[in-house]
XYZ file of C-alpha atoms in Angstrom:
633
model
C -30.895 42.606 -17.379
C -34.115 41.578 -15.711
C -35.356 40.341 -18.900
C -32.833 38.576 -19.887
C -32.203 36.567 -16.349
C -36.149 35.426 -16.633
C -36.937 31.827 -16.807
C -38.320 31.047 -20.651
C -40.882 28.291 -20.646
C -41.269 28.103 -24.312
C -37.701 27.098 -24.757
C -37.993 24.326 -22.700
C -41.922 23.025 -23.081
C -40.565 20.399 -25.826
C -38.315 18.858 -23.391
C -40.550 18.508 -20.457
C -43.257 17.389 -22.663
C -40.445 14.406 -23.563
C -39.582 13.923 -20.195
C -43.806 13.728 -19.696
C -43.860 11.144 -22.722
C -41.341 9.255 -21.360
C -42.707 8.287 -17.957
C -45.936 7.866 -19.625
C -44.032 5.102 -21.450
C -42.664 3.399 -18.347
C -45.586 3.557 -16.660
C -47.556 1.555 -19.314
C -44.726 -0.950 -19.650
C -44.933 -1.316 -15.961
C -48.787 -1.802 -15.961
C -48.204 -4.618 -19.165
C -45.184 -6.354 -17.716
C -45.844 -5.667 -13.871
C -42.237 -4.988 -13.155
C -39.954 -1.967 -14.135
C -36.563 -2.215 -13.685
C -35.108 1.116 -11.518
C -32.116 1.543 -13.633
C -34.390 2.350 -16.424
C -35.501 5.594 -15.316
C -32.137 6.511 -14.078
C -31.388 8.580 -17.542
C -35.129 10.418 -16.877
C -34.278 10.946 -13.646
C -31.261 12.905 -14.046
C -33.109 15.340 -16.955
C -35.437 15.934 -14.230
C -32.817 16.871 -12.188
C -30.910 19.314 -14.070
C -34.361 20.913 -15.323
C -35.151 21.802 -11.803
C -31.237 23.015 -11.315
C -31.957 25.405 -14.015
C -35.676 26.588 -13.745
C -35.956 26.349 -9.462
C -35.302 30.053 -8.897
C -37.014 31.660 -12.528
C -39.851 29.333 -13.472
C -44.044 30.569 -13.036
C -45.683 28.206 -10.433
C -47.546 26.552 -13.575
C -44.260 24.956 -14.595
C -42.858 24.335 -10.828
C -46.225 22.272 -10.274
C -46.111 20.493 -13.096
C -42.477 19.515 -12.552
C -43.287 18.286 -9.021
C -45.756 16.161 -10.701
C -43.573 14.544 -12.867
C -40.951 13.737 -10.342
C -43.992 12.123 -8.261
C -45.053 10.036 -10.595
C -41.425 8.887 -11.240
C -40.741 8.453 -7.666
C -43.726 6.075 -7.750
C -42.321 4.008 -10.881
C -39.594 3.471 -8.412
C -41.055 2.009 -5.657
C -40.255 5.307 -3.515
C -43.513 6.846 -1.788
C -43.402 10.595 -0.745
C -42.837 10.075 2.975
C -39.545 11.090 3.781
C -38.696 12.559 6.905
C -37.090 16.474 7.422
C -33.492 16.161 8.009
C -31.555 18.153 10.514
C -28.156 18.311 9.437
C -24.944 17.631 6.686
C -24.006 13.907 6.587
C -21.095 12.414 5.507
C -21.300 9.020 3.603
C -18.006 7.458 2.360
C -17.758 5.558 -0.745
C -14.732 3.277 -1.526
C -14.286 1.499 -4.472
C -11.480 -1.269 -4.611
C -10.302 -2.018 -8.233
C -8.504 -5.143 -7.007
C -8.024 -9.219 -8.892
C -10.674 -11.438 -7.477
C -7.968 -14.487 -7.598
C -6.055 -12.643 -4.863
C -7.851 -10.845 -2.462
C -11.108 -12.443 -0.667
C -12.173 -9.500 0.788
C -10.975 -5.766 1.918
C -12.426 -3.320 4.448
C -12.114 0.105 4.612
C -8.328 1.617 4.841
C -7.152 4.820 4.875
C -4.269 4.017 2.217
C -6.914 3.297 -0.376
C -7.324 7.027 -0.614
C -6.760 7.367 -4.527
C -9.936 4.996 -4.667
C -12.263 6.359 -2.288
C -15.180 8.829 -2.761
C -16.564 10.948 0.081
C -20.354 12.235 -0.500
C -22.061 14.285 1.884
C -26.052 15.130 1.872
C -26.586 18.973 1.507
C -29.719 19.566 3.261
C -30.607 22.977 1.588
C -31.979 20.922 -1.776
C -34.465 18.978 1.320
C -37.042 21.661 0.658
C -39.118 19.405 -1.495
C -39.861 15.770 -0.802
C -39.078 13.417 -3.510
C -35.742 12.937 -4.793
C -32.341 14.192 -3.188
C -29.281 15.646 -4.594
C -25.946 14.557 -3.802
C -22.401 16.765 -3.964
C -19.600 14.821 -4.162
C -15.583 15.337 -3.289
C -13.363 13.177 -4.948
C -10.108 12.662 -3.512
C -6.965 11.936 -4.946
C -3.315 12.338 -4.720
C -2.719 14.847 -1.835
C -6.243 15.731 -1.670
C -7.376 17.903 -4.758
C -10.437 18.522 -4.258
C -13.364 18.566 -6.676
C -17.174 18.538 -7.675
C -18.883 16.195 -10.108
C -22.294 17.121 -12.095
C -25.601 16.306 -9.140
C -27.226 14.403 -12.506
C -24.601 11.791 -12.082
C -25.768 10.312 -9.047
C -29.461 9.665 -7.231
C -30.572 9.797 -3.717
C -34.290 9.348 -2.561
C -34.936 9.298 0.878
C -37.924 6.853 2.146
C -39.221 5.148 5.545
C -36.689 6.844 7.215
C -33.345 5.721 5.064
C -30.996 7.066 2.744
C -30.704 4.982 -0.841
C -27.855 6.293 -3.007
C -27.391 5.513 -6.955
C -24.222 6.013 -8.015
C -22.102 5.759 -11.153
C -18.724 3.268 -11.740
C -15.904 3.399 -14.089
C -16.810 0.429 -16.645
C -13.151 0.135 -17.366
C -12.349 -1.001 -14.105
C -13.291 -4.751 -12.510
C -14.545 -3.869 -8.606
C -14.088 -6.785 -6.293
C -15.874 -4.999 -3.048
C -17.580 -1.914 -2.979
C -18.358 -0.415 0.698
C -20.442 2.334 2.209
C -18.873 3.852 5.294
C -21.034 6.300 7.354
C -20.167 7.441 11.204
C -22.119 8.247 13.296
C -22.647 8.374 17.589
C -22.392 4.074 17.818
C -19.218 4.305 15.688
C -18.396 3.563 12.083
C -20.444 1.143 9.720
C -19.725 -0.544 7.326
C -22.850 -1.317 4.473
C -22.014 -3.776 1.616
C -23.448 -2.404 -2.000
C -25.220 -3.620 -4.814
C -23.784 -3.707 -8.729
C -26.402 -2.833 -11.136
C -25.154 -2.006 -14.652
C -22.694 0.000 -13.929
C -23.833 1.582 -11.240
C -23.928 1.061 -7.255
C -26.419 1.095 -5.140
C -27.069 1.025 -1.081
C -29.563 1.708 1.591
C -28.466 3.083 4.658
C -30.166 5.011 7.700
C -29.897 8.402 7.578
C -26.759 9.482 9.827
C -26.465 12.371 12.341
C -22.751 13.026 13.085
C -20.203 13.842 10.299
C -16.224 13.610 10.809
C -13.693 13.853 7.857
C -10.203 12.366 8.213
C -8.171 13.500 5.223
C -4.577 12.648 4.931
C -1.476 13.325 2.639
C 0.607 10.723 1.233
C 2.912 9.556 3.639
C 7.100 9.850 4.026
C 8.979 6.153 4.932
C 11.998 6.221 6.936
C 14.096 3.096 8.227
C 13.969 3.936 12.039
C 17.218 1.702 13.154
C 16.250 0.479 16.689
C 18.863 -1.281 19.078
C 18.197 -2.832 22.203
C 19.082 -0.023 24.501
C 15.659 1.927 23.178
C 15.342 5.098 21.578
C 12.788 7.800 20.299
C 11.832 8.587 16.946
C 10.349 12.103 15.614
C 9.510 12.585 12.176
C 11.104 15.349 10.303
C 7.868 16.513 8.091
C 5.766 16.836 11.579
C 7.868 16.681 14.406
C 5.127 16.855 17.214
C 4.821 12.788 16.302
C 6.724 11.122 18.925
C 7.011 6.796 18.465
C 9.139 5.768 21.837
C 10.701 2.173 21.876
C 12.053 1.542 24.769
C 14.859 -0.277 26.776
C 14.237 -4.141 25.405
C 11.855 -3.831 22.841
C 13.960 -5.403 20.371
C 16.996 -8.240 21.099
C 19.014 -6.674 18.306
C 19.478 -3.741 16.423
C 16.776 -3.871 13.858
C 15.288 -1.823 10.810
C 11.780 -1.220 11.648
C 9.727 0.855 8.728
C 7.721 3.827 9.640
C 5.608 6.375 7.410
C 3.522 9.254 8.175
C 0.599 10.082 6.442
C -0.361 13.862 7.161
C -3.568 15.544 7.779
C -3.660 18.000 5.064
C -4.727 21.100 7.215
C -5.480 23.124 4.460
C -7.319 20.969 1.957
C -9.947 20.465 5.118
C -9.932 24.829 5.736
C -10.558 24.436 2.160
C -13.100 22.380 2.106
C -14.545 24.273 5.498
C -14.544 27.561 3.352
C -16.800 26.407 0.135
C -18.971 24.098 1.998
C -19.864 25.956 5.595
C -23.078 23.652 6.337
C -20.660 20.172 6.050
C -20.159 20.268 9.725
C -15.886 18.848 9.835
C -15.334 17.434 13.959
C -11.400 17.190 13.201
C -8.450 15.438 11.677
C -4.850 13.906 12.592
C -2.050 12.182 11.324
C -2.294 8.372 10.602
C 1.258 6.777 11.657
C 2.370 3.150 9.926
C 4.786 1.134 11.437
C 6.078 -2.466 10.187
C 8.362 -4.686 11.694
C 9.101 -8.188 10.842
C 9.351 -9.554 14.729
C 7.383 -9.077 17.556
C 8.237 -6.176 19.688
C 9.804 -7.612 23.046
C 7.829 -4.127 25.246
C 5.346 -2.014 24.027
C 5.601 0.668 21.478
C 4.145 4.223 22.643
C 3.327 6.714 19.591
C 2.373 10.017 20.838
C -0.206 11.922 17.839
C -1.034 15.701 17.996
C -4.946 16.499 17.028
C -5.755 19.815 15.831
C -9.506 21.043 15.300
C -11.380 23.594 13.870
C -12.551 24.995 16.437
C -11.373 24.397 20.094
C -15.277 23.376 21.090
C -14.144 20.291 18.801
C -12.172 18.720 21.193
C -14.462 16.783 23.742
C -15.890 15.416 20.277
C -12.997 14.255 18.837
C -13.069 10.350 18.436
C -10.822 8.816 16.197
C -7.428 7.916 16.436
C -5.874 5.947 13.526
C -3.545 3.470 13.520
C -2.093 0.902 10.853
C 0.227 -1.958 11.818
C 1.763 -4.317 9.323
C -1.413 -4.756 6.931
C -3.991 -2.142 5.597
C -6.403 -2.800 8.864
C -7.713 -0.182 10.111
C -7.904 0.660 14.289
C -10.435 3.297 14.964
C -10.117 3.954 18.792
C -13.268 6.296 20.274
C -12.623 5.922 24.028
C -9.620 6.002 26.780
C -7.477 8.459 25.505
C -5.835 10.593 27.227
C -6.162 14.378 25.861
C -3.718 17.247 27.112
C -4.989 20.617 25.751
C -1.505 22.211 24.191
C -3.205 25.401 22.748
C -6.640 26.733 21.937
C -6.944 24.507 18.716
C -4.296 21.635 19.590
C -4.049 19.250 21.754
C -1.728 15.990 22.366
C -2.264 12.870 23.312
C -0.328 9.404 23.493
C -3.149 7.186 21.587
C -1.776 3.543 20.651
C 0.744 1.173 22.128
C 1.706 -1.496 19.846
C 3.020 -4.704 21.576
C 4.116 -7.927 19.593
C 1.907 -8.509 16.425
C -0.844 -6.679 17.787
C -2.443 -3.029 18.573
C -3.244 -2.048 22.222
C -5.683 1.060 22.392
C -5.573 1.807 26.091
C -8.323 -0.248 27.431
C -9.055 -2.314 24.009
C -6.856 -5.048 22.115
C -6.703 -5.798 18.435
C -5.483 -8.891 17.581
C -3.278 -8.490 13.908
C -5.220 -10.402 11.230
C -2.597 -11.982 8.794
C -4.152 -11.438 5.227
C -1.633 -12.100 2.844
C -2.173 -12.697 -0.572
C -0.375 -15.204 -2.853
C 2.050 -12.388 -4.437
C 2.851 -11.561 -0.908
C 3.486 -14.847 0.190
C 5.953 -15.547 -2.828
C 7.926 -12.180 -1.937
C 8.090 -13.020 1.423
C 9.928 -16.506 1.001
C 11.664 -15.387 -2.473
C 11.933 -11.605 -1.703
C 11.580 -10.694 -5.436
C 11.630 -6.901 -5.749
C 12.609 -6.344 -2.272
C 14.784 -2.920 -1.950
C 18.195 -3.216 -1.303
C 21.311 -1.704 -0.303
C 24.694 -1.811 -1.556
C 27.311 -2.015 1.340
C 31.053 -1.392 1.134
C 33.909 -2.636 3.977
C 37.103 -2.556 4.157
C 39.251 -5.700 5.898
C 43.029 -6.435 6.379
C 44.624 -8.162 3.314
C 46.443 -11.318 2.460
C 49.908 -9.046 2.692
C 51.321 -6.373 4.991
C 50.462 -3.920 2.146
C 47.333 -4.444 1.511
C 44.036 -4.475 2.260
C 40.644 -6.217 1.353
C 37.864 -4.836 -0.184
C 34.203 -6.430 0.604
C 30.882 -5.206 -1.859
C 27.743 -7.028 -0.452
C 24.035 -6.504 -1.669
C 21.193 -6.804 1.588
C 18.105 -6.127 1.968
C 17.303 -2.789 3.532
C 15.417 -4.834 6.688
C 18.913 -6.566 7.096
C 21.562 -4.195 6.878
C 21.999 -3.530 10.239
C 22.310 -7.177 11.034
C 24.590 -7.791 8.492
C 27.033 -4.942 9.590
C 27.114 -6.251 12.601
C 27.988 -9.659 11.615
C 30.965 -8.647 9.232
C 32.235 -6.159 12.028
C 32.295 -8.765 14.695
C 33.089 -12.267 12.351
C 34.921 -11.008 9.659
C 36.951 -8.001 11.512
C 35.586 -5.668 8.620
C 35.305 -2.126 9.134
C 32.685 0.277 7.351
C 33.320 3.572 5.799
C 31.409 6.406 6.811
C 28.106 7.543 4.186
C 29.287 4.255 1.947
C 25.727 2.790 1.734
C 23.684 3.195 -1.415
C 19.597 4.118 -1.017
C 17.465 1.552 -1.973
C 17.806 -0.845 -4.919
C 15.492 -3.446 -6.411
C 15.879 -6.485 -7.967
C 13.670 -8.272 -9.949
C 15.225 -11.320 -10.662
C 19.293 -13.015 -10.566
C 21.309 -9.906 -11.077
C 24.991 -9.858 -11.824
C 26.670 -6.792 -10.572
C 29.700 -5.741 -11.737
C 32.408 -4.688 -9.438
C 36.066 -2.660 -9.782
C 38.107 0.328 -9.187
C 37.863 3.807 -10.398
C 40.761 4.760 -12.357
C 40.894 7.994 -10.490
C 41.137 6.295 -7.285
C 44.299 5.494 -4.433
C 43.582 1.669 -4.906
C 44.742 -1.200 -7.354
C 44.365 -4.455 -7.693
C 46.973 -6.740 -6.315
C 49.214 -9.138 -9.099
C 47.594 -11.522 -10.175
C 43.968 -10.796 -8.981
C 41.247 -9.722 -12.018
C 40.429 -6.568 -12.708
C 36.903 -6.580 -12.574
C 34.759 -8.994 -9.693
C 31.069 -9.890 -10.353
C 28.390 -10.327 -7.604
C 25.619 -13.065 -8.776
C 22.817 -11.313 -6.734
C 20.219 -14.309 -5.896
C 16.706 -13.528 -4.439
C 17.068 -16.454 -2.413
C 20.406 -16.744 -1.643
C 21.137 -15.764 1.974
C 24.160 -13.433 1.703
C 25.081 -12.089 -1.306
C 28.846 -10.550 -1.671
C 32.474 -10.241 -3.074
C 36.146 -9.856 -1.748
C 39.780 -9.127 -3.235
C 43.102 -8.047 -2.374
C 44.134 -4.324 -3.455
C 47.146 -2.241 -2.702
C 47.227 1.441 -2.184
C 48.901 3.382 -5.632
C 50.534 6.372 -3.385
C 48.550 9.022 -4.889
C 45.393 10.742 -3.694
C 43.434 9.422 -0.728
C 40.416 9.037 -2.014
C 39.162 5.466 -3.392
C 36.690 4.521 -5.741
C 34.408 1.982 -6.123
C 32.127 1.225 -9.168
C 28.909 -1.613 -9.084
C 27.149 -1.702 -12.352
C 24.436 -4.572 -13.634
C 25.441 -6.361 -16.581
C 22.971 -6.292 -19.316
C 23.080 -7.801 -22.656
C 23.826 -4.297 -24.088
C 25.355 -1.920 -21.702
C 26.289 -2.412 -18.257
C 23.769 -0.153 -16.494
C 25.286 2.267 -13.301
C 23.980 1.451 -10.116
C 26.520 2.757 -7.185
C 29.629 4.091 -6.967
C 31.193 4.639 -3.406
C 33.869 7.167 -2.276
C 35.935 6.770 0.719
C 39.308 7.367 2.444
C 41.102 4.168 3.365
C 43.196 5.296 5.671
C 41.791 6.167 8.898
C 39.083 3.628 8.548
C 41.514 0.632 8.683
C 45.494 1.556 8.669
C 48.457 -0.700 6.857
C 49.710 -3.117 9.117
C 53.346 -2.365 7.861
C 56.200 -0.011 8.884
C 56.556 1.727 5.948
C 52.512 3.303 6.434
C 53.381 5.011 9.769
C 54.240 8.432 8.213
C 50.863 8.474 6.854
C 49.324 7.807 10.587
C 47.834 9.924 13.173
C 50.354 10.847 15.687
C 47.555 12.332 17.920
C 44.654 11.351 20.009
C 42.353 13.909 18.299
C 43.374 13.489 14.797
C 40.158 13.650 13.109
C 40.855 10.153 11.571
C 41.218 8.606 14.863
C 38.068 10.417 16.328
C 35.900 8.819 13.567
C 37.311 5.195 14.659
C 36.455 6.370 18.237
C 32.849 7.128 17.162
C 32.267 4.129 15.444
C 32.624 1.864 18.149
C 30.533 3.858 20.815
C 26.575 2.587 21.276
C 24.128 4.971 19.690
C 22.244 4.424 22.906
C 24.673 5.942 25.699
C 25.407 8.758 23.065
C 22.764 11.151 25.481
C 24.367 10.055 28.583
C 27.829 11.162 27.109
C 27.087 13.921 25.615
C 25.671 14.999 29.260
C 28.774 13.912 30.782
C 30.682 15.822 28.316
C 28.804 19.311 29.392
C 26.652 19.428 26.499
C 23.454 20.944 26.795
C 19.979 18.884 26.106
C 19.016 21.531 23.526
C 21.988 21.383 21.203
C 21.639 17.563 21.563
C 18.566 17.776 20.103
C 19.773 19.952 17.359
C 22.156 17.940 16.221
C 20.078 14.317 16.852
C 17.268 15.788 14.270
C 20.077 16.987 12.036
C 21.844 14.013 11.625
C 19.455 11.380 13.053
C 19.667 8.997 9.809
C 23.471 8.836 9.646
C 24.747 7.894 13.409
C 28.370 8.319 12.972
C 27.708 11.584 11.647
C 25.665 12.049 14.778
C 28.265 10.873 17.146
C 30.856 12.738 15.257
C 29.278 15.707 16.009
C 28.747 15.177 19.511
C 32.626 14.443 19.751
C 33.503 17.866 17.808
C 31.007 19.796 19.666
C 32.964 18.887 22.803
C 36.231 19.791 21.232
C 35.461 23.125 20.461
C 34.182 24.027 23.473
C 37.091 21.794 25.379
C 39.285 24.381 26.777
C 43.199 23.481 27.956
C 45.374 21.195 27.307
C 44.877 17.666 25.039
C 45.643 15.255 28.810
C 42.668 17.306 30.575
C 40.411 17.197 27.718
C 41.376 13.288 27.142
C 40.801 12.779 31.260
C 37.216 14.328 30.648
C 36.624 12.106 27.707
C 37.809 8.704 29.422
C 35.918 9.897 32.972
C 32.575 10.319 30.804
C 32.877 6.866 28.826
C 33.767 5.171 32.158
C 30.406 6.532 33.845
C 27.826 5.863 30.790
C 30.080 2.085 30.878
C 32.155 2.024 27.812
C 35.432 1.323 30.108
C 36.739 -0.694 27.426
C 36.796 2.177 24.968
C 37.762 4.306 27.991
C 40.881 2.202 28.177
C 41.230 2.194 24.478
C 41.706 6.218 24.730
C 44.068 5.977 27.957
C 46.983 3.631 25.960
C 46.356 5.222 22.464
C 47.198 8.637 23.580
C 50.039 7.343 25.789
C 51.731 5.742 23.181
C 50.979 8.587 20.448
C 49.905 6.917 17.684
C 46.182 6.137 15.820
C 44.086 3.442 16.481
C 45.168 0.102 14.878
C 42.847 -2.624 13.776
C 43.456 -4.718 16.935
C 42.326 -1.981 19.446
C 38.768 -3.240 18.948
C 38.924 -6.876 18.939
C-alpha cells in the first residue's frame, strides 16, 4: 500500500519540464518586449498549483525545491516579490457580481437580496506555509444556501507589501455592470471596486483580521393590513420577529408589505463543521418592509440573534435592515442586547420613521434609486398584483340584490373596501378575495353566474358582464341586478380573461347571500334570523367592529391573553375570521341565559367605545329579528 501511495517523479518530469519551458518563454518575451501581461501566466500558474496539490505530501526534496523555484521565478514575471507577511487568522472576502443592463442601473452596492449572485471566499491560512502564491476556497451560494467548493486552480491569490490581490474567474456569458469586493473587518465593512481583465476580476485589498458571515434564506411576503389604531405583527415562519406600529402611524388602514429573509441556522453549523479554522461571529434575520407613504410614528422591529457560541455575543455587530430599495443599513453600535438564553439573545435594533431608517443613535436618509422600468410601473402599474373583490349591494327591486366584481391592486384593497362600504352601502362576503393576480396589459374579464348557484340574472339584464381592466384606469369594476332562484344558498361567481382562443379561469367566488345583506321584502322574513346569536347575524356583528379594540373586548369578554394569542396567530390574515372567533369563544364559554350573555356583550362594546354597535345589539335583540342593511348606516 506504501508503494503504491508514493509520489512518482518520472510520471510527472515531462510536465514540470513544460511548465519549466514555459516560463522560460515568458521570461524572454518579457526581457524582448519589456512588458508581460499578468493574465498570461494565469494558465501556468494554475498547473503549478495543482502540481503542488498533488505532489506536497509524497514528493523527494529534489522535486519540492525545484517546484519552489519555479513558482519564484513566476511570482517575479508578475511583479510579486517574496515578501509577504505571516498571517494570523481565516478571512472572509465577499465577492458580488451584478449581471445587471448598463442603460438602467448607474450603479449598485452591496445587498443582501443579491444572494443568487454573490460569492463568499475566505483565505485558509494552513496553505501560508510557503511564501509565494496563495490558495483560495471558495463557497458559492445560491438558492437557500447550498453550499459548495470550486477547483483552488480556478482562482489566484498572492500576497505582497502587506495586501491581499485576488484573480478570479467570470461567467463570459453574462455582461457585469459592477463588480465589488466586500471585506469586514474592526472599522466596519468596505467596499473595494474591481478590475475586468479578460474574463477575469481582479482586486487588491489589505489583508483583513475579523471574519463575520451573514447567510440568509429566501424570504416569505405577507400584506400586514395596518389601521390607525396600531397593531403588532409576528411572522409565522419565525415568530420571535416582532414589527410594532403603533397608535397613529398610519391615517388609514393601509397594506404595508413585509418579508423575512431567514438566517439559515444550519447551512452556517454546516459550514462551521467542514471548515473549523473559518472563524463564523454570528447571523440573524434580515426583515424588509415597504410602504408607499411615510409612516406618521416610528416603526419598532424587534430581531432575535443567535450565535455559535455564547462568547459571540459582545462581538456581534450587525444588524440588517432593508427599507423600500435594496440599500443596505449595517448598524455596529447602540443596540440594546437582552441575553434570552445561553446562545440567544433579543434585541429591538431599527426604528423606521417616514422614508427613512433610524438605528438608535444614527439616521439614514432613504436614497430614491429608481430605474426607468420602475418609474413606468409606478405611474402605469403594469404587472402590478391584484386582487379580485366581490360585494354584495341592495338592488333596483325589493327582490333583489346587486352584485359588484372589482379588480385592485393588492396595496389598495383595503382602501377600496372601505370606500364601497361607506359610499356605495356595499357589503363584503367573508374569504371572497382572490390571491394575487397580474396583469400585463388591458385585460377583459369576464363575469357571470354559476349555474349551480342560488342567483339569476334579473329580466332583461345580460347574462354575462365584462370588466375592461385598465393599468391606468383608477377603479376598475362591474354591477347588475340578480334575483335569488329559491334553491340552495350558496352563490357562485365566475371571472375568466377573454383570450382569442379560450377564455382562461382566473377566480371563482362562493358565498351565502343571505346573512351578508338580507331582502328588503316581506316575503324573505322566513328565511331571517329570529335570534340575536344566529350565526348569520354574529358575522354582520363582527364585521363592523375595529380590528383594533378586538384585545380590549376580548378582555372585557373574560377571555384570557393566551387564547387571544392563539387564535390572533391562527387567523391573523383573515380578520373576520379572527373576530368571529373571539365572538364564538365567548359563546361557548357564556353560561345562562341569551339577555345576560347579550348585557355582557353590550357592557364590553360600551367600555372599549363601540356604543353605537352596543346600541345596535340592545334594539336588534329586542325586536327579535337579524340585522337589516340600515342598522349600519
Amino acid at each position: 500500500m506504501a508503494e503504491a501511495l508514493a509520489w512518482s517523479d518520472d510520471e510527472d518530469s515531462d510536465e514540470l519540464s513544460f511548465i519549466e519551458s514555459a516560463i522560460g518563454m515568458y521570461e524572454s518575451h518579457k526581457k524582448d518586449t519589456s512588458r508581460l501581461i499578468v493574465d498570461d501566466t494565469t494558465s501556468v500558474a494554475v498547473q503549478l498549483s495543482a502540481f503542488r496539490q498533488r505532489c506536497e505530501n509524497g514528493a523527494k526534496p529534489e522535486v519540492l525545491e525545484r517546484l519552489n523555484s519555479l513558482e519564484e521565478r513566476l511570482d517575479r514575471l508578475s511583479g510579486v516579490e517574496d515578501k509577504s507577511p505571516a498571517v494570523q487568522t481565516d478571512n472572509l472576502i465577499m465577492v458580488t457580481c451584478h449581471p445587471v443592463n448598463p442603460n438602467t442601473i448607474s450603479d449598485l452596492e452591496f445587498g443582501a437580496t443579491e444572494q443568487l449572485e454573490t460569492e463568499v471566499f475566505y483565505l485558509n491560512t494552513e496553505s501560508f506555509k510557503k511564501q509565494g502564491r496563495r490558495k483560495l476556497v471558495e463557497s458559492d451560494i445560491q438558492g437557500c444556501i447550498q453550499l459548495c467548493t470550486r477547483d483552488i486552480e480556478e482562482t489566484i491569490v498572492r500576497v505582497a507589501d502587506g495586501k491581499v490581490r485576488i484573480v478570479a474567474p467570470l461567467d463570459t456569458n453574462r455582461k457585469y455592470l459592477s463588480h465589488r469586493l466586500h471585506l469586514k473587518d474592526d472599522d466596519g465593512w468596505k467596499t473595494i471596486s474591481g478590475v475586468l481583465k479578460q474574463g477575469t476580476f481582479e482586486a487588491t485589498i489589505p489583508i483583513p483580521v475579523k471574519a463575520l458571515v451573514c447567510v440568509t434564506s429566501m424570504g416569505t411576503v405577507y400584506d400586514v393590513t395596518v389601521g390607525p389604531n396600531g397593531m403588532e405583527h409576528r411572522f409565522a415562519s419565525n415568530r420571535d420577529v416582532l414589527i410594532r406600529f403603533p397608535k397613529g402611524s398610519v391615517q388609514s388602514r393601509q397594506v404595508v408589505h413585509v418579508s423575512l429573509e431567514s438566517a439559515d441556522r444550519s447551512a452556517i453549523q454546516q459550514l462551521k463543521q467542514n471548515q473549523p479554522e473559518l472563524s463564523i461571529v454570528g447571523y440573524t434575520d434580515i426583515v424588509h418592509i415597504k410602504h408607499s407613504e411615510p409612516f406618521m410614528k416610528d416603526i419598532c422591529v424587534e430581531l432575535p440573534m443567535e450565535m455559535i457560541t455564547s462568547d459571540d455575543i459582545a462581538a456581534c455587530e450587525l444588524i440588517s435592515v432593508h427599507f423600500h430599495d435594496d440599500d443596505i443599513v449595517i448598524d455596529q453600535k447602540g443596540n440594546k442586547l437582552k441575553k434570552v438564553g445561553k446562545n440567544k439573545i433579543k434585541l429591538e435594533t431599527s426604528v423606521f420613521s417616514g422614508k427613512s431608517v433610524v438605528a438608535k443613535k444614527r439616521r439614514h436618509k432613504q436614497k430614491k434609486k429608481k430605474t426607468d422600468s420602475e418609474n413606468v410601473h409606478a405611474i402605469y402599474g403594469y404587472n402590478t398584483p391584484c386582487s379580485i373583490l366581490v360585494f354584495l349591494g341592495v338592488g333596483p327591486t325589493e327582490n333583489s340584490w346587486l352584485i359588484w366584481g372589482e379588480i385592485a391592486p393588492e396595496r389598495d384593497v383595503e382602501d377600496v373596501v372601505l370606500k364601497r362600504t361607506n359610499s356605495n352601502n356595499l357589503r363584503e362576503p367573508p374569504n371572497c378575495r382572490s390571491g394575487g393576480k397580474s396583469f400585463k396589459k388591458k385585460t377583459r374579464i369576464r363575469v357571470h353566474l354559476g349555474s349551480d348557484g342560488c342567483f339569476k340574472m334579473c329580466n332583461g339584464v345580460a347574462e354575462t358582464h365584462t370588466i375592461v381592466y385598465l393599468p391606468t384606469a383608477k377603479h376598475n369594476y362591474i354591477s347588475f341586478p340578480v334575483t335569488k332562484t329559491g334553491t340552495g344558498e350558496m352563490a357562485i361567481l365566475h371571472f375568466k380573461s377573454e383570450t382569442k382562443k379560450t377564455p382562461c379561469q382566473l377566480y371563482t367566488a362562493y358565498f351565502r347571500p343571505v346573512g351578508i345583506l338580507p331582502l328588503s321584502s316581506e316575503s324573505s322574513d322566513a328565511d331571517q334570523p329570529t335570534s340575536f346569536f344566529d350565526s348569520r347575524s354574529m358575522l354582520t356583528l363582527v364585521q363592523n367592529l375595529d380590528i383594533g379594540d378586538l384585545f380590549a373586548l376580548a378582555t372585557e369578554l373574560g377571555i384570557s391573553l393566551v387564547k387571544y394569542q392563539d387564535l390572533r396567530f391562527m387567523h391573523g390574515h383573515h380578520p373576520v375570521e379572527f373576530k368571529m372567533s373571539i365572538i364564538n369563544k365567548w359563546l361557548k364559554s357564556s353560561t345562562g341565559e341569551p339577555e345576560k350573555a347579550l348585557s355582557q356583550l353590550t357592557t364590553a362594546l360600551t367600555n372599549c367605545d363601540n356604543n353605537s354597535v352596543a346600541e345596535i345589539c340592545k334594539s336588534v335583540f329586542r325586536e327579535g329579528r337579524g340585522f337589516r342593511k340600515n342598522d349600519f348606516k
